[in-house]
CSV table of C-alpha atoms in Angstrom, one decimal:
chain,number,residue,atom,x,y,z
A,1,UNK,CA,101.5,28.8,189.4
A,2,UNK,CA,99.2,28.0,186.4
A,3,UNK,CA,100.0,25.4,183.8
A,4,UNK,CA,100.5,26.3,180.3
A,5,UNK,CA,97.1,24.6,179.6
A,6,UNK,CA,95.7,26.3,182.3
A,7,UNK,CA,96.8,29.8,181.0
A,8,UNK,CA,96.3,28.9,177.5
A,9,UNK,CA,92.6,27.7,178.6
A,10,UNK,CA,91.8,30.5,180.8
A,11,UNK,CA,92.8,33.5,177.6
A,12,UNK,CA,90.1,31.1,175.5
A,13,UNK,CA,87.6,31.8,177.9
A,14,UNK,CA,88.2,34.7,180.1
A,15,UNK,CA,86.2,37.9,178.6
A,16,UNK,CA,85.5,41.5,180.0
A,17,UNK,CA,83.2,44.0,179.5
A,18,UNK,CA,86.0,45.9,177.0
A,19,UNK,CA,87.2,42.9,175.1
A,20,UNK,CA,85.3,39.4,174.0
A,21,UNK,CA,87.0,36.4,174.9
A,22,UNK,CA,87.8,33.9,171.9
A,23,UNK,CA,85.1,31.4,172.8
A,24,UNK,CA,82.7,35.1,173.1
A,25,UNK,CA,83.5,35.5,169.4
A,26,UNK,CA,83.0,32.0,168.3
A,27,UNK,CA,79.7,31.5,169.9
A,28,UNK,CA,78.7,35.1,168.4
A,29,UNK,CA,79.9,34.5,164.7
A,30,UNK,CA,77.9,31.3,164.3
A,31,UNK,CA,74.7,32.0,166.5
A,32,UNK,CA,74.8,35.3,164.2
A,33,UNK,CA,75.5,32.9,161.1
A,34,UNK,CA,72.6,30.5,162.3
A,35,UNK,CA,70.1,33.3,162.5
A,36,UNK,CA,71.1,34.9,158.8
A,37,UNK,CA,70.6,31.8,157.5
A,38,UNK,CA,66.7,31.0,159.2
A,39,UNK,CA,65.9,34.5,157.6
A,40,UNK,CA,67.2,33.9,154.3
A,41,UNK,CA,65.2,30.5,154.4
A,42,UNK,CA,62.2,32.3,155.4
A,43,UNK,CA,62.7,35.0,152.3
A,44,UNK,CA,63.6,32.3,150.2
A,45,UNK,CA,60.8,30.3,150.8
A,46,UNK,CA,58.4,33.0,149.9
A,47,UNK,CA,59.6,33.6,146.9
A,48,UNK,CA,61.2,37.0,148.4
A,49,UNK,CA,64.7,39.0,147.4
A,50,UNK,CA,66.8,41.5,149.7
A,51,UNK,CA,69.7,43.9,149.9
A,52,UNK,CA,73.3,43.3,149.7
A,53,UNK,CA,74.9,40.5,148.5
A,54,UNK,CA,72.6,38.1,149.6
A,55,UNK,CA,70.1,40.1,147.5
A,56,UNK,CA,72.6,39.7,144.6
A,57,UNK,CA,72.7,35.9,145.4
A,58,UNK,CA,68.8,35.5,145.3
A,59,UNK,CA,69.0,37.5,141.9
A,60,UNK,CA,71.3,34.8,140.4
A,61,UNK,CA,69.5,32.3,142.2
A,62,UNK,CA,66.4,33.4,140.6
A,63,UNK,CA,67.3,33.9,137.2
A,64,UNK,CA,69.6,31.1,136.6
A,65,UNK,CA,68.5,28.1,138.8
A,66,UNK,CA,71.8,27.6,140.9
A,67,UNK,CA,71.6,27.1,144.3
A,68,UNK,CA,71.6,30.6,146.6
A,69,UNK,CA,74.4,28.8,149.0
A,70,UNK,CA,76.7,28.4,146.1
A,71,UNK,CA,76.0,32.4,144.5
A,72,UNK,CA,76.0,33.6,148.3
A,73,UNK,CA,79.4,32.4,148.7
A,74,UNK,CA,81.0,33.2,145.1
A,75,UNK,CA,79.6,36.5,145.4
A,76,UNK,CA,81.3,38.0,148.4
A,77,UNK,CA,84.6,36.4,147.3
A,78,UNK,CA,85.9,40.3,145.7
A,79,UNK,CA,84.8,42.0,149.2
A,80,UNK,CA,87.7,39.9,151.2
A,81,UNK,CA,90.3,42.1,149.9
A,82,UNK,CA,88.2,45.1,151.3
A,83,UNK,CA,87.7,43.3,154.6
A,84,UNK,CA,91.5,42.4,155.3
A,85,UNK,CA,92.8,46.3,154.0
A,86,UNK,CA,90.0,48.2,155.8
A,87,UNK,CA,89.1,46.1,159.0
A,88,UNK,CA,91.9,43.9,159.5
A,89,UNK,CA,92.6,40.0,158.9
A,90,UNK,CA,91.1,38.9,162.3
A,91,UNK,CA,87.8,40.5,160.6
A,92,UNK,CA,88.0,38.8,157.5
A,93,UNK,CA,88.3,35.4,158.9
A,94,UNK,CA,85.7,36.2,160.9
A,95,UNK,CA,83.4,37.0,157.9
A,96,UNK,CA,84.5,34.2,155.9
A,97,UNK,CA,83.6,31.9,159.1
A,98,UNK,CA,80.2,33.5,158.9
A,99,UNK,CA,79.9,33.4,155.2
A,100,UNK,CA,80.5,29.9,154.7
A,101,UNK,CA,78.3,28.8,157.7
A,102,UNK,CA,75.3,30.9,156.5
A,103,UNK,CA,76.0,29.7,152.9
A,104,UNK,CA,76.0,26.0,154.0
A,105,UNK,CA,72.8,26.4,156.3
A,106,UNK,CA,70.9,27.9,153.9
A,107,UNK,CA,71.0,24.9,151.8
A,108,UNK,CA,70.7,22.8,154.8
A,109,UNK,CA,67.4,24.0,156.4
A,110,UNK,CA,64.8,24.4,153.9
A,111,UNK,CA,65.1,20.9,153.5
A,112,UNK,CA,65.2,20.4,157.3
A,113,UNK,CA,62.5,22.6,158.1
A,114,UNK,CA,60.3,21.4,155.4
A,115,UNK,CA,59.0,24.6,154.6
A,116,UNK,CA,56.0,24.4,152.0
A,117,UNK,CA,54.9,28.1,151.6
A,118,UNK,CA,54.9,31.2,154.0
A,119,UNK,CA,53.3,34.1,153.1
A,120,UNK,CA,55.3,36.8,151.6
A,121,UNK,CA,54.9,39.6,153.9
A,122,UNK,CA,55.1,37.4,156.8
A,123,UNK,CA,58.1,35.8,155.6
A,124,UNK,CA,59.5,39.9,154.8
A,125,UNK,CA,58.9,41.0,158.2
A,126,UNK,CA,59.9,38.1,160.1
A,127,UNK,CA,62.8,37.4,157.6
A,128,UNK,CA,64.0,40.6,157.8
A,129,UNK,CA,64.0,41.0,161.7
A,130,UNK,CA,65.7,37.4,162.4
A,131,UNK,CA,68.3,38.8,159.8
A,132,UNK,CA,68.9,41.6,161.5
A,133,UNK,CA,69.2,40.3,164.8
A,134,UNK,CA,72.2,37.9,163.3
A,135,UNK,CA,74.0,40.6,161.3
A,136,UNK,CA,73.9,42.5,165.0
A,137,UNK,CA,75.7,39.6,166.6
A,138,UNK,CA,78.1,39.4,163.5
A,139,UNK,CA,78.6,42.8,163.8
A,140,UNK,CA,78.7,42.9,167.7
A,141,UNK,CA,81.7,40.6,167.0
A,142,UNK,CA,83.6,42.1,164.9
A,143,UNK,CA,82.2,40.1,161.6
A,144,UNK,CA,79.8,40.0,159.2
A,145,UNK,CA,78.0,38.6,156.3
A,146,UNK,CA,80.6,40.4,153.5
A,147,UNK,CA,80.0,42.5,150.9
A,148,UNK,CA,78.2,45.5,151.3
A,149,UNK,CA,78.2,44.8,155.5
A,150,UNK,CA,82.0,45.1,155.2
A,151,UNK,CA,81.2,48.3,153.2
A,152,UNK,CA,78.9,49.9,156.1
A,153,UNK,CA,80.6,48.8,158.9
A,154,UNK,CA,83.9,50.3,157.4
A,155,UNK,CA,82.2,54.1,157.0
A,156,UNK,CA,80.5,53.9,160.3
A,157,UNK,CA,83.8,52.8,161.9
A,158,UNK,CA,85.5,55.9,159.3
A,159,UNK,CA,82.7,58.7,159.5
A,160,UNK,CA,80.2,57.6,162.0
A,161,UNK,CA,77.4,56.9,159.4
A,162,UNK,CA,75.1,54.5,160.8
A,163,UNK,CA,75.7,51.2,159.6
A,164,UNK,CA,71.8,50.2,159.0
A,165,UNK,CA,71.1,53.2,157.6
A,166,UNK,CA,74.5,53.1,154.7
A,167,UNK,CA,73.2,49.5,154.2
A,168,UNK,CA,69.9,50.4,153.8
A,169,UNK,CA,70.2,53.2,150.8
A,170,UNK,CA,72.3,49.8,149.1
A,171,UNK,CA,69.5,47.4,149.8
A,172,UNK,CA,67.1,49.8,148.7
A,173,UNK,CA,68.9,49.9,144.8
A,174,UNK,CA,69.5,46.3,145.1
A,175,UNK,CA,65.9,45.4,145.6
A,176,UNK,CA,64.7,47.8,142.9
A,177,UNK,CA,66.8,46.4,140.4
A,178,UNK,CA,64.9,42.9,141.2
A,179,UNK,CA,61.6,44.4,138.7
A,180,UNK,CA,62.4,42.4,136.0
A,181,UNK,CA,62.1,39.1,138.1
A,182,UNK,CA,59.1,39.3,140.3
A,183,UNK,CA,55.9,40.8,140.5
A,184,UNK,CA,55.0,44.2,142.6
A,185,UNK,CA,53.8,42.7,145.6
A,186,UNK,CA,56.8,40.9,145.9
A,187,UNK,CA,59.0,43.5,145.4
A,188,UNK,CA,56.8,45.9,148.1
A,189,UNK,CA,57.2,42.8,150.8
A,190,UNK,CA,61.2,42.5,150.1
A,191,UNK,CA,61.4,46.5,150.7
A,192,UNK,CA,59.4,45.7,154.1
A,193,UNK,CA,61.9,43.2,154.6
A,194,UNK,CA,64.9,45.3,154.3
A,195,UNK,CA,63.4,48.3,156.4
A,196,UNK,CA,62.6,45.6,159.5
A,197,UNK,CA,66.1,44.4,159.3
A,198,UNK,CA,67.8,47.8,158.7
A,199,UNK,CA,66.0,49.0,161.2
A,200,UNK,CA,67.0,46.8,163.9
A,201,UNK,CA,70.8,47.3,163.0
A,202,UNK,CA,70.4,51.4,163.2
A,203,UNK,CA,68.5,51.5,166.3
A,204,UNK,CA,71.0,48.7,168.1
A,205,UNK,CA,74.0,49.0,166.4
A,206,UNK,CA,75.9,52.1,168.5
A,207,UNK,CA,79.5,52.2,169.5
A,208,UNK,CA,78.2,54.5,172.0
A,209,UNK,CA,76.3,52.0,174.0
A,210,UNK,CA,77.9,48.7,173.3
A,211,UNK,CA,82.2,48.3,173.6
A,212,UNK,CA,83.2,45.5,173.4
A,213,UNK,CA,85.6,44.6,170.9
């Protein structure tokens, strides 16, 4: 007969191909939060902007000077509410877990990494794909970055609109509204940026092909 800590151990780890186990979701929220915060560091250190709410971060960042950890953080604090009525609380910590992670790493690695200068629309394409591929885990695991992926992910779960493609149409407005604060290259590489990762979350993000809850 198993021990308590056997049991206790075993519902940590044990996973199936319907249901992630609780060490599945923890290894997905931060590898997820790790990769959103390389890309922003990449964007970031090419002077780029983006979509969402860490596009609204980089516009504060931008125009007043304060660090993008501190507005990424502060800025998706009004979308918890959405999170915990629309996709439940388990969700919402979830998010917060990846939220403050990504906002904490983002301050952490360009210092680490040393980055100097990467050219824009390098920095947009990769950027945008190594963002994309975290917001998949995130999502994958029933999380995400806040905001405006809290948004998507509730009307693809509601109506079946594609999540990459909802987020996509907001990115798009985000990034336009950036005119006044860089130059039109800049904006034209943060675009490519946003199409790479919203790409990569339309074409892989399907309930149809991936379960796992």
């Amino acid at each position: 007969m198993a021990t308590p800590t056997k049991s206790a151990f075993a519902a940590l780890m044990t996973s199936s191909a319907e249901r992630h186990s609780i060490a599945d979701d923890v290894q997905g929220v931060v590898s997820g939060s790790m990769l959103a915060a390389l890309g922003i560091t990449l964007l970031s250190s090419a002077g780029l902007l983006t979509g969402g709410v860490p596009g609204i971060a980089f516009l504060i960042h931008y125009a007043t000077g304060f660090s993008f950890g501190a507005c990424f953080f502060a800025a998706n604090l009004p979308f918890y509410y959405l999170a915990f009525r629309r996709m439940g609380l388990v969700f919402m910590l979830k998010t917060f877990a990846a939220v403050a992670i990504t906002a904490t790493l983002s301050e952490v690695l360009p210092r680490a990494l040393g980055l100097t200068h990467v050219d824009p629309l390098i920095g947009a394409l990769f950027g945008g794909l190594v963002i994309g591929a975290g917001l998949l885990a995130l999502f994958r695991h029933r999380g995400s970055l806040g905001g405006i992926g809290i948004l998507a992910l509730y009307l693809q779960d509601r109506f079946g609109w594609r999540a990459g493609f909802v987020q996509l149409g907001f990115d798009c407005a985000i990034v336009a509204c950036s005119c006044l604060l860089a130059s039109p290259y800049i904006i034209a590489c943060s675009i490519a940026g946003a199409l790479v990762m919203n790409i990569t979350l339309a074409v892989n993000h399907r309930k149809d092909r991936y379960i796992a809850m």
